[in-house]
């Protein structure tokens, strides 16, 4: 089809096989949309159970030893260590906390007699015991800026001809009033959706045609079963 394509290009006219657009029609800005960290903290049975899915916590019961006896001993000690942490955290109770510092203090008190290895384990424990809550206070950094919740990060592809701020105000803020754009991460891209520009509507088959096919298929099945019997 090389010659056909070349002729379409040189003719430069719109028809069923050729359409003309500005190059910006296919361009977009990929904008990163952030939402703030808003968490409540609570020690519940379900959240304690979820600790086993946290890599840092799960590794406590793993062993790299090649000797099977040593490996079993280390893994057994690791499981006991995990249980001691869970037992200690259970003493906090199921009170819901909205203040991170207050909850961290409770965790420190509960784990006072347990040496956490690695030390970063506490951070992962607190994360596992937290849950996003739109009504919770927004966590901020030392300069008072909201901290982004990476689990809620989203992206918007905005046409190059579209005003980004207007789009954001119209399409995002009504649903997430405290969201913001991280414009330093903007990326320009292009894509051509051929189905969008060249799609030709084909009406579905009528119900009568479909019913006729089903009836014919049913008769064939009945006949096949009768022959086998």
Tab-separated table of C-alpha atoms in Angstrom:
chain	number	residue	atom	x	y	z
A	1	UNK	CA	0.000	0.000	0.000
A	2	UNK	CA	3.018	2.300	-0.193
A	3	UNK	CA	1.923	4.041	-3.379
A	4	UNK	CA	-1.619	4.568	-2.064
A	5	UNK	CA	-0.309	6.131	1.152
A	6	UNK	CA	2.084	8.429	-0.749
A	7	UNK	CA	-0.707	9.579	-3.063
A	8	UNK	CA	-2.987	10.310	-0.098
A	9	UNK	CA	-0.249	12.384	1.469
A	10	UNK	CA	0.529	14.363	-1.681
A	11	UNK	CA	-3.141	14.993	-2.473
A	12	UNK	CA	-3.501	16.588	1.006
A	13	UNK	CA	-7.291	16.392	1.004
A	14	UNK	CA	-9.640	14.934	3.570
A	15	UNK	CA	-11.543	11.765	2.724
A	16	UNK	CA	-12.443	8.469	4.348
A	17	UNK	CA	-8.740	7.516	4.486
A	18	UNK	CA	-7.150	10.907	5.124
A	19	UNK	CA	-7.775	13.672	7.661
A	20	UNK	CA	-5.870	16.903	8.320
A	21	UNK	CA	-5.091	18.246	11.803
A	22	UNK	CA	-2.756	20.675	13.502
A	23	UNK	CA	0.170	18.828	15.111
A	24	UNK	CA	-0.948	20.093	18.537
A	25	UNK	CA	-4.126	18.027	18.137
A	26	UNK	CA	-2.143	14.957	19.163
A	27	UNK	CA	-0.006	16.567	21.871
A	28	UNK	CA	-0.648	16.646	25.586
A	29	UNK	CA	0.968	17.651	28.843
A	30	UNK	CA	1.094	14.864	31.408
A	31	UNK	CA	0.585	16.629	34.722
A	32	UNK	CA	1.212	15.021	38.113
A	33	UNK	CA	-1.639	15.546	40.563
A	34	UNK	CA	-0.827	15.227	44.248
A	35	UNK	CA	-3.070	14.897	47.274
A	36	UNK	CA	-1.994	15.443	50.883
A	37	UNK	CA	-1.291	12.851	53.526
A	38	UNK	CA	-4.305	12.555	55.814
A	39	UNK	CA	-4.218	9.590	58.142
A	40	UNK	CA	-5.879	8.179	61.189
A	41	UNK	CA	-3.952	5.657	63.289
A	42	UNK	CA	-5.439	2.706	65.100
A	43	UNK	CA	-4.327	-0.683	66.397
A	44	UNK	CA	-6.876	-3.244	65.247
A	45	UNK	CA	-6.712	-6.982	64.734
A	46	UNK	CA	-6.903	-6.592	60.959
A	47	UNK	CA	-4.131	-4.001	60.831
A	48	UNK	CA	-1.891	-6.065	63.094
A	49	UNK	CA	-2.459	-9.026	60.782
A	50	UNK	CA	-1.495	-6.855	57.801
A	51	UNK	CA	1.966	-6.399	59.334
A	52	UNK	CA	2.931	-9.782	57.887
A	53	UNK	CA	2.555	-8.298	54.393
A	54	UNK	CA	5.048	-5.521	55.195
A	55	UNK	CA	8.407	-6.609	53.704
A	56	UNK	CA	10.492	-5.222	56.587
A	57	UNK	CA	8.330	-7.089	59.115
A	58	UNK	CA	8.112	-10.311	57.079
A	59	UNK	CA	11.903	-10.471	56.757
A	60	UNK	CA	12.210	-10.745	60.532
A	61	UNK	CA	11.190	-14.406	60.224
A	62	UNK	CA	13.421	-15.156	57.241
A	63	UNK	CA	16.896	-16.701	57.325
A	64	UNK	CA	19.694	-16.772	54.778
A	65	UNK	CA	21.451	-19.644	56.535
A	66	UNK	CA	22.201	-22.648	54.318
A	67	UNK	CA	22.328	-25.082	57.221
A	68	UNK	CA	18.753	-26.357	57.697
A	69	UNK	CA	18.977	-26.564	61.492
A	70	UNK	CA	20.364	-23.043	61.784
A	71	UNK	CA	17.805	-21.784	59.272
A	72	UNK	CA	14.929	-23.306	61.250
A	73	UNK	CA	16.233	-21.869	64.519
A	74	UNK	CA	16.633	-18.358	63.079
A	75	UNK	CA	13.187	-18.435	61.504
A	76	UNK	CA	11.647	-19.647	64.761
A	77	UNK	CA	13.359	-16.833	66.672
A	78	UNK	CA	12.146	-14.388	64.021
A	79	UNK	CA	8.539	-15.514	64.423
A	80	UNK	CA	8.813	-15.131	68.194
A	81	UNK	CA	10.214	-11.634	67.653
A	82	UNK	CA	7.269	-10.789	65.386
A	83	UNK	CA	4.811	-12.058	67.996
A	84	UNK	CA	6.471	-9.991	70.722
A	85	UNK	CA	6.055	-6.846	68.604
A	86	UNK	CA	2.401	-7.582	67.874
A	87	UNK	CA	1.700	-8.359	71.537
A	88	UNK	CA	3.337	-5.093	72.591
A	89	UNK	CA	1.426	-3.040	70.019
A	90	UNK	CA	-1.846	-4.633	71.146
A	91	UNK	CA	-1.454	-2.892	74.505
A	92	UNK	CA	-2.119	0.465	72.809
A	93	UNK	CA	-5.803	-0.419	72.444
A	94	UNK	CA	-8.134	0.409	69.574
A	95	UNK	CA	-8.382	4.174	70.135
A	96	UNK	CA	-8.372	6.161	66.881
A	97	UNK	CA	-5.592	8.767	66.729
A	98	UNK	CA	-5.443	11.676	64.285
A	99	UNK	CA	-2.160	13.135	65.522
A	100	UNK	CA	0.948	11.345	64.229
A	101	UNK	CA	3.174	12.469	67.094
A	102	UNK	CA	0.671	11.338	69.699
A	103	UNK	CA	0.377	7.924	68.072
A	104	UNK	CA	4.162	7.638	67.614
A	105	UNK	CA	4.587	8.308	71.349
A	106	UNK	CA	2.131	5.499	72.087
A	107	UNK	CA	4.077	3.147	69.816
A	108	UNK	CA	7.354	4.114	71.494
A	109	UNK	CA	5.873	3.411	74.910
A	110	UNK	CA	4.488	0.053	73.803
A	111	UNK	CA	7.809	-1.019	72.267
A	112	UNK	CA	10.029	0.442	74.982
A	113	UNK	CA	11.321	-2.983	76.037
A	114	UNK	CA	11.832	-4.232	72.460
A	115	UNK	CA	14.862	-3.302	70.375
A	116	UNK	CA	13.695	-2.776	66.818
A	117	UNK	CA	16.009	-4.075	64.124
A	118	UNK	CA	16.317	-2.377	61.752
A	119	UNK	CA	15.519	0.975	63.371
A	120	UNK	CA	13.479	1.966	60.316
A	121	UNK	CA	11.039	-0.814	61.198
A	122	UNK	CA	9.011	1.552	63.391
A	123	UNK	CA	8.200	3.740	60.386
A	124	UNK	CA	6.773	0.757	58.501
A	125	UNK	CA	4.819	-0.400	61.541
A	126	UNK	CA	3.148	3.001	61.849
A	127	UNK	CA	2.376	3.070	58.123
A	128	UNK	CA	0.690	-0.324	58.369
A	129	UNK	CA	-1.414	0.887	61.296
A	130	UNK	CA	-2.542	3.994	59.412
A	131	UNK	CA	-5.411	4.571	57.025
A	132	UNK	CA	-6.241	7.459	54.705
A	133	UNK	CA	-9.073	9.634	55.987
A	134	UNK	CA	-10.262	12.754	54.141
A	135	UNK	CA	-11.415	14.253	57.447
A	136	UNK	CA	-8.039	13.850	59.178
A	137	UNK	CA	-5.600	16.776	59.555
A	138	UNK	CA	-3.194	17.332	56.665
A	139	UNK	CA	0.405	16.384	57.401
A	140	UNK	CA	2.869	19.165	56.604
A	141	UNK	CA	6.646	19.511	56.462
A	142	UNK	CA	8.811	21.864	58.522
A	143	UNK	CA	7.833	24.755	56.230
A	144	UNK	CA	4.112	24.111	56.585
A	145	UNK	CA	3.716	22.642	53.099
A	146	UNK	CA	1.405	19.639	52.715
A	147	UNK	CA	3.182	16.330	52.257
A	148	UNK	CA	2.097	14.316	49.240
A	149	UNK	CA	0.556	10.890	49.679
A	150	UNK	CA	2.246	8.868	46.932
A	151	UNK	CA	-0.450	6.180	47.086
A	152	UNK	CA	-2.993	8.792	45.920
A	153	UNK	CA	-0.796	10.258	43.182
A	154	UNK	CA	-2.558	10.566	39.840
A	155	UNK	CA	-1.859	11.916	36.366
A	156	UNK	CA	-3.865	13.993	33.910
A	157	UNK	CA	-3.207	14.189	30.179
A	158	UNK	CA	-4.197	17.700	29.102
A	159	UNK	CA	-4.312	18.712	25.437
A	160	UNK	CA	-1.633	21.208	24.413
A	161	UNK	CA	-4.285	23.675	23.320
A	162	UNK	CA	-6.010	23.521	26.710
A	163	UNK	CA	-5.245	25.935	29.544
A	164	UNK	CA	-3.859	23.665	32.264
A	165	UNK	CA	-5.018	25.768	35.205
A	166	UNK	CA	-8.547	26.006	33.815
A	167	UNK	CA	-8.629	22.257	33.199
A	168	UNK	CA	-7.412	21.558	36.736
A	169	UNK	CA	-10.019	23.873	38.244
A	170	UNK	CA	-12.789	22.294	36.182
A	171	UNK	CA	-11.903	18.607	36.179
A	172	UNK	CA	-9.979	17.961	39.406
A	173	UNK	CA	-10.654	20.483	42.171
A	174	UNK	CA	-14.434	19.875	42.323
A	175	UNK	CA	-13.663	16.286	43.362
A	176	UNK	CA	-10.442	16.814	45.329
A	177	UNK	CA	-10.399	20.386	46.711
A	178	UNK	CA	-7.042	19.987	48.456
A	179	UNK	CA	-5.194	18.531	45.443
A	180	UNK	CA	-2.379	20.378	43.689
A	181	UNK	CA	-0.241	20.005	40.576
A	182	UNK	CA	3.474	19.213	40.731
A	183	UNK	CA	4.327	21.168	37.585
A	184	UNK	CA	8.077	20.482	37.826
A	185	UNK	CA	7.253	16.903	36.768
A	186	UNK	CA	5.346	17.925	33.596
A	187	UNK	CA	5.991	15.806	30.513
A	188	UNK	CA	5.018	16.535	26.917
A	189	UNK	CA	3.859	13.601	24.812
A	190	UNK	CA	2.039	12.774	21.594
A	191	UNK	CA	-0.307	9.968	20.671
A	192	UNK	CA	-2.592	9.277	17.725
A	193	UNK	CA	-5.772	7.357	18.490
A	194	UNK	CA	-6.732	6.079	15.049
A	195	UNK	CA	-10.034	4.684	16.304
A	196	UNK	CA	-11.025	8.174	17.483
A	197	UNK	CA	-10.484	9.761	14.070
A	198	UNK	CA	-11.373	6.944	11.708
A	199	UNK	CA	-14.021	4.985	13.565
A	200	UNK	CA	-17.018	4.100	11.416
A	201	UNK	CA	-20.180	3.214	13.260
A	202	UNK	CA	-21.534	-0.216	12.438
A	203	UNK	CA	-25.101	-0.783	13.683
A	204	UNK	CA	-25.529	-3.953	15.750
A	205	UNK	CA	-27.428	-6.910	14.403
A	206	UNK	CA	-31.169	-6.907	14.988
A	207	UNK	CA	-32.664	-8.974	17.783
A	208	UNK	CA	-34.537	-11.041	15.199
A	209	UNK	CA	-31.272	-12.096	13.537
A	210	UNK	CA	-29.688	-12.991	16.859
A	211	UNK	CA	-32.745	-14.995	17.963
A	212	UNK	CA	-32.754	-16.849	14.650
A	213	UNK	CA	-29.101	-17.816	15.105
A	214	UNK	CA	-29.770	-19.026	18.659
A	215	UNK	CA	-32.717	-21.119	17.513
A	216	UNK	CA	-30.660	-22.644	14.690
A	217	UNK	CA	-27.817	-23.449	17.108
A	218	UNK	CA	-30.254	-25.000	19.581
A	219	UNK	CA	-31.695	-27.234	16.850
A	220	UNK	CA	-28.176	-28.349	15.863
A	221	UNK	CA	-27.352	-29.207	19.492
A	222	UNK	CA	-30.622	-31.117	19.949
A	223	UNK	CA	-29.974	-33.050	16.741
A	224	UNK	CA	-26.408	-33.891	17.761
A	225	UNK	CA	-27.539	-35.135	21.190
A	226	UNK	CA	-30.318	-37.223	19.625
A	227	UNK	CA	-27.827	-38.887	17.256
A	228	UNK	CA	-25.462	-39.710	20.118
A	229	UNK	CA	-28.276	-41.283	22.141
